[in-house]
């Protein structure tokens, strides 16, 4: 929902560009160097989308016929169109993760090494976890999962599309949330405000192979530097997230006052259940308030383009949408 800011549009208009397929786009290179430094990885690679970056990570880690353990509801299988099967030729096994927090014992039991089953090749996490309500996985849990992976000689991947939201909630540097994973995907679109683009962070020895897969999937962009908005999304975007979270809390409190059953809010998402979600969303849209139906629930997302007064106005619209009968 965010639109590029005037500063982002200026940066894009004035961006110096070269051919990024040859690694010669100075703006894409600056973005990648900046991200690697900021998140504590050896390398960062520009991607047109988070989906492509996640799937390249699976291609890098998973031999065909192996499986990735992912928290239930993970984006990489719920919303990536079966790509793990189609591209990496891998299975995804969902492991229980109440509130987005993976159950460690279940993970331990899920690791497969025997000769008669698909071997586990990767352990994945998602932080913040979208379908679990934008909830944050605590750093101790991340560390325990990494230790488990290490004990079995397995790599780890973090779907950190909303890594900066997790860092904001935890009150730590983004680097702390990124620490210890073999690879990491982070989105510069969505809450950070860039129009498109995500990054895959990775060790140096995986870079050449990651570039090969990116090109193979059609993600080798020539003058990627025209998307220079990503630099501002990365450096300035995170500063706005605290306010996004405060707006979400205010919205959640207001919805609860209206008698609605709202799920716990930790970041910029407010999930709730209403009878007839589709009808509710249509009546809401007619009043200029957009929300989505996600996983059978209604999801509101707050973001940097909202004004403070949008929250009370949205609550009034919700109140009216609840009162009025479905057409
Ligand atoms: C949006 C999202 C993605 C995919 O990003 P796109 O740029 O939309 O492809 C991956 N993981 C999570 C958790 C997301 O929310």
JSON list of C-alpha atoms and ligand atoms in Angstrom, two decimals, residues 48-52 54 75 80 126 128 130 159 161-162 185 187 189-190 198, ligand 1:
[
{"chain": "A", "resi": 48, "resn": "UNK", "atom": "CA", "xyz": [12.82, -8.07, -8.06]},
{"chain": "A", "resi": 49, "resn": "UNK", "atom": "CA", "xyz": [10.68, -9.83, -5.44]},
{"chain": "A", "resi": 50, "resn": "UNK", "atom": "CA", "xyz": [10.81, -11.61, -2.12]},
{"chain": "A", "resi": 51, "resn": "UNK", "atom": "CA", "xyz": [9.28, -14.69, -3.66]},
{"chain": "A", "resi": 52, "resn": "UNK", "atom": "CA", "xyz": [12.15, -15.04, -6.11]},
{"chain": "A", "resi": 54, "resn": "UNK", "atom": "CA", "xyz": [13.16, -17.09, -1.12]},
{"chain": "A", "resi": 75, "resn": "UNK", "atom": "CA", "xyz": [4.82, -17.66, 3.13]},
{"chain": "A", "resi": 80, "resn": "UNK", "atom": "CA", "xyz": [4.52, -19.04, -3.41]},
{"chain": "A", "resi": 126, "resn": "UNK", "atom": "CA", "xyz": [9.77, -16.47, 9.16]},
{"chain": "A", "resi": 128, "resn": "UNK", "atom": "CA", "xyz": [7.81, -11.55, 11.62]},
{"chain": "A", "resi": 130, "resn": "UNK", "atom": "CA", "xyz": [2.60, -12.95, 8.59]},
{"chain": "A", "resi": 159, "resn": "UNK", "atom": "CA", "xyz": [12.20, -15.26, 5.49]},
{"chain": "A", "resi": 161, "resn": "UNK", "atom": "CA", "xyz": [10.37, -9.96, 4.59]},
{"chain": "A", "resi": 162, "resn": "UNK", "atom": "CA", "xyz": [9.49, -7.96, 7.73]},
{"chain": "A", "resi": 185, "resn": "UNK", "atom": "CA", "xyz": [15.53, -12.57, 2.58]},
{"chain": "A", "resi": 187, "resn": "UNK", "atom": "CA", "xyz": [11.86, -6.94, 1.58]},
{"chain": "A", "resi": 189, "resn": "UNK", "atom": "CA", "xyz": [8.83, -2.92, -0.48]},
{"chain": "A", "resi": 190, "resn": "UNK", "atom": "CA", "xyz": [5.84, -3.18, 1.85]},
{"chain": "A", "resi": 198, "resn": "UNK", "atom": "CA", "xyz": [13.94, -7.52, -1.99]},
{"chain": "B", "resi": 1, "resn": "LIG", "atom": "C1", "xyz": [5.41, -10.50, 0.90]},
{"chain": "B", "resi": 1, "resn": "LIG", "atom": "C2", "xyz": [6.17, -11.62, 1.49]},
{"chain": "B", "resi": 1, "resn": "LIG", "atom": "C3", "xyz": [7.04, -12.38, 0.69]},
{"chain": "B", "resi": 1, "resn": "LIG", "atom": "C4", "xyz": [7.18, -12.20, -0.82]},
{"chain": "B", "resi": 1, "resn": "LIG", "atom": "O1", "xyz": [7.54, -10.95, -1.24]},
{"chain": "B", "resi": 1, "resn": "LIG", "atom": "P1", "xyz": [7.11, -10.45, -2.72]},
{"chain": "B", "resi": 1, "resn": "LIG", "atom": "O2", "xyz": [8.05, -9.32, -2.96]},
{"chain": "B", "resi": 1, "resn": "LIG", "atom": "O3", "xyz": [5.69, -10.04, -2.60]},
{"chain": "B", "resi": 1, "resn": "LIG", "atom": "O4", "xyz": [7.31, -11.58, -3.65]},
{"chain": "B", "resi": 1, "resn": "LIG", "atom": "C5", "xyz": [7.74, -13.41, 1.29]},
{"chain": "B", "resi": 1, "resn": "LIG", "atom": "N1", "xyz": [7.61, -13.65, 2.61]},
{"chain": "B", "resi": 1, "resn": "LIG", "atom": "C6", "xyz": [6.79, -12.95, 3.41]},
{"chain": "B", "resi": 1, "resn": "LIG", "atom": "C7", "xyz": [6.71, -13.27, 4.85]},
{"chain": "B", "resi": 1, "resn": "LIG", "atom": "C8", "xyz": [6.03, -11.92, 2.86]},
{"chain": "B", "resi": 1, "resn": "LIG", "atom": "O5", "xyz": [5.21, -11.23, 3.64]}
]
